[in-house]
Coordinates of C-alpha atoms and ligand atoms in Angstrom, one line a residue:
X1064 CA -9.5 31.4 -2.8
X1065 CA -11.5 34.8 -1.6
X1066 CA -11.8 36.9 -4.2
X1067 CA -9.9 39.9 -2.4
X1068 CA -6.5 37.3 -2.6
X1069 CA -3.4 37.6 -4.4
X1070 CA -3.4 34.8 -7.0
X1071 CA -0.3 32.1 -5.9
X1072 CA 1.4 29.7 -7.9
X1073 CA 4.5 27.6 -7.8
X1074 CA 7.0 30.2 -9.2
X1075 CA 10.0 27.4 -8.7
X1076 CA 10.4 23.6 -8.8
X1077 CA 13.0 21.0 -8.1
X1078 CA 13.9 17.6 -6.9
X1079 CA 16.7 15.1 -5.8
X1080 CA 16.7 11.7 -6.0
X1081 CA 19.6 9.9 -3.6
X1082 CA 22.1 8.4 -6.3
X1083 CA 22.0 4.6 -4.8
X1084 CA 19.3 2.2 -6.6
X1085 CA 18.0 -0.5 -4.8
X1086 CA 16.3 -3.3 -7.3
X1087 CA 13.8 -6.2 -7.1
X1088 CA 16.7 -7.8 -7.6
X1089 CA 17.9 -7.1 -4.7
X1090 CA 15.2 -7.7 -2.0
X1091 CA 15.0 -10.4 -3.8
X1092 CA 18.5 -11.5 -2.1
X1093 CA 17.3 -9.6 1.4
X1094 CA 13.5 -11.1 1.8
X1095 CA 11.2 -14.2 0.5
X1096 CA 9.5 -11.9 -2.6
X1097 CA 10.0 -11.7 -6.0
X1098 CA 10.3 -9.1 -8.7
X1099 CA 7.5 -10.6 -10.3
X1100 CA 5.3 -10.2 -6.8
X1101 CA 6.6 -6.6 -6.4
X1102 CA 5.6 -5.2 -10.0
X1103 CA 2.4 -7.1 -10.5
X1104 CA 1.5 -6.0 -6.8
X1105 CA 2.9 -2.8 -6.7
X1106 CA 4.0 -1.3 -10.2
X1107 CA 8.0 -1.0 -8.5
X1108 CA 10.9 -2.0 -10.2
X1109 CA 13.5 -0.1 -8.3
X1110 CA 14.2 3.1 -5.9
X1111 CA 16.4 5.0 -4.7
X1112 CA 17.9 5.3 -1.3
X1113 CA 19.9 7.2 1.1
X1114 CA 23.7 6.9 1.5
X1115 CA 24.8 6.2 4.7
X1116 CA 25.6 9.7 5.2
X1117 CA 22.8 11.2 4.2
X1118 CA 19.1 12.1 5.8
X1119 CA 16.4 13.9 4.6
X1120 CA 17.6 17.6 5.2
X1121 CA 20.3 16.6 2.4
X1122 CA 17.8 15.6 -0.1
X1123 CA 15.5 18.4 0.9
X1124 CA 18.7 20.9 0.1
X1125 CA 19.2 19.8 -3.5
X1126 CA 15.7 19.9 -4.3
X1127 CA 15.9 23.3 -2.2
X1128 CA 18.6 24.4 -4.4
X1129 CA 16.9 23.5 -7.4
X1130 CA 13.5 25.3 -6.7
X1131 CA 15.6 28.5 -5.8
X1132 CA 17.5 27.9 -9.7
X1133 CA 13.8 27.3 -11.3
X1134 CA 12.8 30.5 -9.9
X1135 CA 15.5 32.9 -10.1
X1136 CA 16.0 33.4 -6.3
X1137 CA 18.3 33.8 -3.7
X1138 CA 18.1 31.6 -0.4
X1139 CA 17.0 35.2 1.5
X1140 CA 14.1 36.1 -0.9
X1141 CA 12.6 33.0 0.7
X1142 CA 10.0 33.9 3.7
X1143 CA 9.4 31.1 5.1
X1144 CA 10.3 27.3 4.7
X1145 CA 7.9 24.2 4.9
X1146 CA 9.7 21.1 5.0
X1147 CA 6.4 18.2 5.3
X1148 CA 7.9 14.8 5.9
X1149 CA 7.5 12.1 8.4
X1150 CA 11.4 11.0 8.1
X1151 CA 12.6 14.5 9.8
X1152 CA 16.6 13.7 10.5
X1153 CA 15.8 14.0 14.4
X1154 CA 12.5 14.6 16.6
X1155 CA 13.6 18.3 17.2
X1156 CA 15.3 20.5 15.6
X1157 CA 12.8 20.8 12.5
X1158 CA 14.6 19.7 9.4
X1159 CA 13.2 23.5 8.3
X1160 CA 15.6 25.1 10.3
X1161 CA 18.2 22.3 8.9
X1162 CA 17.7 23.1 5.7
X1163 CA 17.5 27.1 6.5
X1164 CA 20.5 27.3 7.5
X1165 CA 22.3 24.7 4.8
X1166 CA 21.0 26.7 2.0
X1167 CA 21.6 30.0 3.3
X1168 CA 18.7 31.4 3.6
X1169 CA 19.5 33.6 7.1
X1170 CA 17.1 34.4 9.5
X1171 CA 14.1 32.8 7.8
X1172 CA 11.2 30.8 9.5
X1173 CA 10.8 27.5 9.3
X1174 CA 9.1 24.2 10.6
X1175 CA 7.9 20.7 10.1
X1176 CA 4.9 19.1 8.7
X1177 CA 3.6 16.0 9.9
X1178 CA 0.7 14.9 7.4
X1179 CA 2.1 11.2 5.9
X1180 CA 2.4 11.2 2.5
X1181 CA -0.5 14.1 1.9
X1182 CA 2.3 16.4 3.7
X1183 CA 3.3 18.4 0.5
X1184 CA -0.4 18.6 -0.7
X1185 CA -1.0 19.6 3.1
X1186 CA 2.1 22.1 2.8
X1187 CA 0.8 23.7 -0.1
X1188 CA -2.6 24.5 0.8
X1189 CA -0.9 26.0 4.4
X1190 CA 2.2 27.9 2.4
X1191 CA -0.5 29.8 0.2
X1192 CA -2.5 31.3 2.6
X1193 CA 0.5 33.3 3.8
X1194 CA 1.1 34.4 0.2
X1195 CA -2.3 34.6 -0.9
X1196 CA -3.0 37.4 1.9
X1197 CA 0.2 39.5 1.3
X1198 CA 2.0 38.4 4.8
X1199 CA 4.9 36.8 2.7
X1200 CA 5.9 36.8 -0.7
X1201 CA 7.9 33.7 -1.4
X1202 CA 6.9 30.5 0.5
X1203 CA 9.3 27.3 -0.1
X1204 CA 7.3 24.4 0.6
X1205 CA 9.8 21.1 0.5
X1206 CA 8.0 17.2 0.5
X1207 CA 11.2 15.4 1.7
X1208 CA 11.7 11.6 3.3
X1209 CA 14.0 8.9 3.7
X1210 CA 11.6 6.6 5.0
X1211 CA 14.0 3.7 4.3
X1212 CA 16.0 4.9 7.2
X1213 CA 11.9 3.8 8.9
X1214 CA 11.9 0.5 7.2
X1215 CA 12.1 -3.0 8.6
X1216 CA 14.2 -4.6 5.4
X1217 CA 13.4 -8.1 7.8
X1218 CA 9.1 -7.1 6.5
X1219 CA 8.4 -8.2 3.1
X1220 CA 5.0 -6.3 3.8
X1221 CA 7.1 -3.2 3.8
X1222 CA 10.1 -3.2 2.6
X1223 CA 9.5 -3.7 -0.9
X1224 CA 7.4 -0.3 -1.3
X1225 CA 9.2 2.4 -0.2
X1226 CA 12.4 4.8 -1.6
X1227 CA 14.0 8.1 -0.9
X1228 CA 13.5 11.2 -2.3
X1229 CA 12.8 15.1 -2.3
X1230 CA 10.9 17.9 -4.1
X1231 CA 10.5 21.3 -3.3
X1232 CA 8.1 23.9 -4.8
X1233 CA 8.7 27.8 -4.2
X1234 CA 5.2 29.5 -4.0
X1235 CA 4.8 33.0 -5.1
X1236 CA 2.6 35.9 -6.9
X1237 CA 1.4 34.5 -10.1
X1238 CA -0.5 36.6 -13.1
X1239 CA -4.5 36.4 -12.3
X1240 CA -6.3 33.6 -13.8
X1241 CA -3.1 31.4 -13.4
X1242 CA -1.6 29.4 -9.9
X1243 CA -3.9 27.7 -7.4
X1244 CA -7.6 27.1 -7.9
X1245 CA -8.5 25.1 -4.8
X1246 CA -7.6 22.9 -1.8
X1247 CA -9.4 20.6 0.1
X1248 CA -8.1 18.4 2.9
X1249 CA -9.4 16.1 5.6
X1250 CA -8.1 13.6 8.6
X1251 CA -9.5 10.6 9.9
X1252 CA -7.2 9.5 13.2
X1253 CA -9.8 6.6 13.5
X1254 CA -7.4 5.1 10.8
X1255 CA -4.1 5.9 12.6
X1256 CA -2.9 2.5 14.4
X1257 CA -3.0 1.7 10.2
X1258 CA 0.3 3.1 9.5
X1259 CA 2.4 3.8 12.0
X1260 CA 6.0 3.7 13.6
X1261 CA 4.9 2.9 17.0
X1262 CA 8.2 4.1 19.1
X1263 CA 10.3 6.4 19.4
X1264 CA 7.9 9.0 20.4
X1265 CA 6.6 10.2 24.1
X1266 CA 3.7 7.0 24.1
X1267 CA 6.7 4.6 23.8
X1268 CA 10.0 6.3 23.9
X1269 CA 12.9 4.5 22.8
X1270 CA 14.1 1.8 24.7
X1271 CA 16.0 -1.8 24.7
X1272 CA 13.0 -4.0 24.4
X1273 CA 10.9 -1.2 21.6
X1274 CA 14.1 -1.9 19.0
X1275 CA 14.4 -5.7 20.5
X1276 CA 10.5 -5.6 19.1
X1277 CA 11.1 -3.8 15.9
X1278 CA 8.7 -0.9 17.1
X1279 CA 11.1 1.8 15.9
X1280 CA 9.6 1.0 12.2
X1281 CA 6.9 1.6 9.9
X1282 CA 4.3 -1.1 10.7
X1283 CA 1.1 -1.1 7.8
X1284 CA -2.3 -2.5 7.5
X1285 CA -1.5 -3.1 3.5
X1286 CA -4.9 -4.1 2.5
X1287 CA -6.9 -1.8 4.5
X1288 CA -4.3 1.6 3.1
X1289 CA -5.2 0.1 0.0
X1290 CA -8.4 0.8 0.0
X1291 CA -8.7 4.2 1.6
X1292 CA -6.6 4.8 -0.9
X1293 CA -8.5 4.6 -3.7
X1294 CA -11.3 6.2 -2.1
X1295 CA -8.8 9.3 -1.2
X1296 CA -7.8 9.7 -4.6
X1297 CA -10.7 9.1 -6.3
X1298 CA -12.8 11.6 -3.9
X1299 CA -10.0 14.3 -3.1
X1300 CA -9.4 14.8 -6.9
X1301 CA -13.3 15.3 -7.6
X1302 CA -14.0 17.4 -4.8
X1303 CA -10.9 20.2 -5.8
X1304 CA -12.3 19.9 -9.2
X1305 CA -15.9 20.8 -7.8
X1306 CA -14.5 23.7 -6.0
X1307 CA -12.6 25.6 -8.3
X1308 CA -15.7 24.5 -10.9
X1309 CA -14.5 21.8 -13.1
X1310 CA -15.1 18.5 -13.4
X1311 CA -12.5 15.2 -14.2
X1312 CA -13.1 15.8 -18.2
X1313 CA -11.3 19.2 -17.9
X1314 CA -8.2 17.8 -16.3
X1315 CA -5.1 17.9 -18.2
X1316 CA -2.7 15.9 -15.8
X1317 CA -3.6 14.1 -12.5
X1318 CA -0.1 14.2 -10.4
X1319 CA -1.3 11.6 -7.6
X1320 CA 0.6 10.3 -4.3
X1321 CA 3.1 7.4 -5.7
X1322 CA 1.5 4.6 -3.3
X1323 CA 1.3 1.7 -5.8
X1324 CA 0.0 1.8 -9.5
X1325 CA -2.9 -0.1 -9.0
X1326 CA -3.8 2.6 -6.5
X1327 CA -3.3 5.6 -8.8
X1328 CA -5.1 3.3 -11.6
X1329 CA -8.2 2.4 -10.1
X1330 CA -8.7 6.0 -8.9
X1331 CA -8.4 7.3 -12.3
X1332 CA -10.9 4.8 -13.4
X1333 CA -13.0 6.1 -10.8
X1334 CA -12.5 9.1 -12.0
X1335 CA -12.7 8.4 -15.9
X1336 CA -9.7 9.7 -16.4
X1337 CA -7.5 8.1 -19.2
X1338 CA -4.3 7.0 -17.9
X1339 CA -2.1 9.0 -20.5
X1340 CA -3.6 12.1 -18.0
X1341 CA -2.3 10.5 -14.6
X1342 CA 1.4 11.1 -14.3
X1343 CA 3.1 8.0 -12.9
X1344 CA 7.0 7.3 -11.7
X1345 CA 6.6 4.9 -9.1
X1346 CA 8.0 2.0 -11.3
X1347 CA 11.5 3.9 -10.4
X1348 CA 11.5 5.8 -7.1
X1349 CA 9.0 3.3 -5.0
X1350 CA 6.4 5.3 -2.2
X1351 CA 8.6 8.4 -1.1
X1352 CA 6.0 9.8 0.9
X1353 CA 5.8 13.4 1.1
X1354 CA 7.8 13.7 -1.5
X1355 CA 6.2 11.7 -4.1
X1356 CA 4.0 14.5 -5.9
X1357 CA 6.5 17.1 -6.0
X1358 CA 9.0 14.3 -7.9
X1359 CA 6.4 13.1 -10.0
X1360 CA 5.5 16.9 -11.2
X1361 CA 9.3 17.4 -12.0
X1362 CA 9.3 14.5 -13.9
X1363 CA 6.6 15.5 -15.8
X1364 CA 8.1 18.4 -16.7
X1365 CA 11.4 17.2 -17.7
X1366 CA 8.9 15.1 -20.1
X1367 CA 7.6 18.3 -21.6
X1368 CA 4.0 17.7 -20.2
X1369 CA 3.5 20.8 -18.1
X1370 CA 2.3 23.1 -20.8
X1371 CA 1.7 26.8 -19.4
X1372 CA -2.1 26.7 -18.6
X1373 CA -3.0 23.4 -18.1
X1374 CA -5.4 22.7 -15.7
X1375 CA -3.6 20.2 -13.3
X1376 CA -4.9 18.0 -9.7
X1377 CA -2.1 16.7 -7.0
X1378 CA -3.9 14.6 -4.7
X1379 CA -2.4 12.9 -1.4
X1380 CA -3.2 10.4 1.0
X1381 CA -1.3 8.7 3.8
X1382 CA -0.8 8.0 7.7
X1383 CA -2.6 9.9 9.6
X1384 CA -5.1 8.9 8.2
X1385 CA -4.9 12.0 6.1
X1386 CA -5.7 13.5 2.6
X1387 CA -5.3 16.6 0.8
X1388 CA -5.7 17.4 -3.2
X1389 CA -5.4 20.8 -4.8
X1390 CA -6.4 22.3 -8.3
X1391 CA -4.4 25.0 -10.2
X1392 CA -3.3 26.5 -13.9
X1393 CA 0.3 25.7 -14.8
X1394 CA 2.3 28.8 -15.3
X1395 CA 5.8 28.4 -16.9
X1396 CA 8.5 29.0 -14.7
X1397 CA 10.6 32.1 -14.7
X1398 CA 14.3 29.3 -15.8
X1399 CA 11.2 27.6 -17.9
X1400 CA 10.2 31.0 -19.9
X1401 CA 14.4 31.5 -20.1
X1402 CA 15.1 28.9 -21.4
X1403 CA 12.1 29.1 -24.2
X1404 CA 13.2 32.8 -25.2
X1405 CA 15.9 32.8 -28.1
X1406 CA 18.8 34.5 -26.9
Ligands
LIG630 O1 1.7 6.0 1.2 C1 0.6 5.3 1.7 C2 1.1 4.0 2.4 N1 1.1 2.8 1.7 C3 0.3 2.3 0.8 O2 -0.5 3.0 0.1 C4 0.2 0.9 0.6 C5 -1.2 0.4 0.3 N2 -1.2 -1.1 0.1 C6 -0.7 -1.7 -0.9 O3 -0.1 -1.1 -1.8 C7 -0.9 -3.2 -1.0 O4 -1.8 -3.6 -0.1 C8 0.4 -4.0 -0.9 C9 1.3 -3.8 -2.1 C10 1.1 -3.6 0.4 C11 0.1 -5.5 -0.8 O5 -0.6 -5.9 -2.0 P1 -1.9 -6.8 -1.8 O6 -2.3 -7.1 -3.2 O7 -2.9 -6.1 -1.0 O8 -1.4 -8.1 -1.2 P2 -1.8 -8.8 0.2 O9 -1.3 -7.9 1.4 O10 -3.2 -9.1 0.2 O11 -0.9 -10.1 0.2 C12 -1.1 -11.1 -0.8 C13 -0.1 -12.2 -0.5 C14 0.0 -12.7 1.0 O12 0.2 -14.0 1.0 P3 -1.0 -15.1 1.3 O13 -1.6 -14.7 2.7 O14 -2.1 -14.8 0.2 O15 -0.4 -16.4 1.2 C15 1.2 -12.0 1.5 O16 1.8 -12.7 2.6 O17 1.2 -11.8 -0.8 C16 2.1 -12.0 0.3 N3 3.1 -11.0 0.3 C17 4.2 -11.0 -0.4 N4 4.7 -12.0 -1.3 C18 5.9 -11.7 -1.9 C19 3.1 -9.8 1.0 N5 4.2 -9.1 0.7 C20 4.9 -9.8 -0.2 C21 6.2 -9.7 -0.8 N6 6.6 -10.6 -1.7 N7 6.9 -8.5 -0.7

């Protein structure tokens, strides 16, 4: 960050998971795979998706409502509202101005973010400009998707990987020394025939024959995501840590995009970071995209591993191709540093 900007932190966290649990167990039933195949290959053992009700402006409201809890706000102190997902519940109206208006926060700005899975990481790094140079104070940036609604449950390829979920972080002044270090993010379109949903959009609008083909899902080069992947990780994570002047052996907790474990794994060994410093929960909620790191760092606070000060990395990767990571000092929450004072 310049040196003339307001320091910027997350002032506000929450997340929502959708209450039904899909197994192994039960793909097993729906595809040829195993529960076997899915862990060893994948690190999943279940995840949780949508009712048949609900799309990703109602998971991206709880976790809205949550963040606002976490950080002592009202729906109006908000300035503006990032929602980053590839699942948004239609093409247009932004699921921002969906969830604007849900939560009540009148007469705030809003829109989409379309950066695959690096979306929050991508959110973040836009949201704290705007607070960094005064414009706004409080930025809600929300990693939200249901991509199971995207999902071929006919694709073994597929299927198996993916769940429904939403985090939200509300960005705000922080005390110097303390909030975001440093952002880095890149694109490759080279990669984007890689992961895809190939209609539905202006190139092939829906039709007939695009769902008789099965176009109107998420269609993945498995083994070639894999690999970028890794590099992603691996390199994002080093180069925010570069910039903000550390290296891997200063990290206290690695928060990476919840692809598959053997992902997150082999970047940290990349990276030589142990694994008890790479925070993990893909065994229960699958790949849920943009909102992956935002559920992982609640997580990891509900397991009392976000100490105030810690030095901590989110790093993204996804369709696009895209990647983002992003370096910056835990500060406690204002519910956090409430609940820790004796009454
Ligand atoms: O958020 C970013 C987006 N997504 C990702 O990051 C995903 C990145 N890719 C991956 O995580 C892995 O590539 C997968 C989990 C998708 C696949 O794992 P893999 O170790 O790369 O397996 P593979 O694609 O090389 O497939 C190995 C075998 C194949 O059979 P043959 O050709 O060796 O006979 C597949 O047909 O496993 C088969 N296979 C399955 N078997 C049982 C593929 N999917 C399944 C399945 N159950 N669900």
């Amino acid at each position: 960050m310049r040196d003339n900007a307001r320091p910027v932190g997350i002032v506000g966290l929450g997340s929502y998971l959708p209450e039904r649990v899909l197994t192994n167990l039960d793909l097993e039933r729906m595809v040829d795979t195993s529960d076997e195949w899915i862990r060893t290959r994948s690190g999943i053992r279940e995840r949780r998706i949508v009712a048949d009700d609900q799309a990703t402006s109602d998971l991206a409201v709880e976790a809205a409502r949550r963040a606002l809890a976490d950080a002592l706000l009202e729906p109006t102190d908000l300035d503006l509202i990032i929602v980053a997902t590839l699942s948004p519940d239609m093409p247009f109206p932004a699921t921002a101005n969906i969830v604007q208006h849900a939560i009540g926060a009148t007469g705030v700005a809003g829109f989409d973010l379309s950066a695959g899975c690096s979306g929050f990481v991508y959110g973040l790094t836009v949201g704290a400009q705007f607070v960094a140079t005064g414009l706004y104070r409080h930025v809600m940036v929300i990693g939200a998707d249901a991509l199971t609604r995207l999902t071929d449950f006919t694709d073994r390829t597929t299927c198996v990987l993916f769940g429904d979920g939403a985090g939200a972080a509300i960005l705000g002044e922080v005390p110097e020394g303390r909030g975001f270090l440093s952002f880095t993010m890149g694109g490759d379109g080279s990669g984007a025939s890689l992961l895809r949903m190939p209609a539905g959009g202006s190139r092939r609008p829906a039709s007939a024959e695009t769902v008789a083909n099965r176009e109107h899902y998420i269609k993945m080069n498995g083994n070639e995501v894999f690999k970028f992947g890794v590099r992603a990780l691996a390199d994002g994570t080093l180069e925010a840590l570069q910039k903000a002047g550390y290296g891997p052996q200063d990290l206290d907790l690695l928060v990476p995009h919840q692809a598959n474990i053997r992902i997150m794994d082999a970047a940290a060994r990349r990276l030589e970071i142990p694994w008890e410093r790479v925070v993990s929960d893909v065994d229960r909620c699958g790949n849920t995209s943009a909102a992956s790191v935002p559920l992982a760092l609640d997580r990891a606070r509900r397991e009392g591993r976000l100490k105030d000060g810690a030095l901590l990395a989110f790093v993204g990767f996804g369709a696009g191709l895209t990647w983002a990571a992003c370096t910056l000092r835990w500060t406690d929450t204002p519910a956090m540093r409430q609940q820790a004072t004796p009454a």
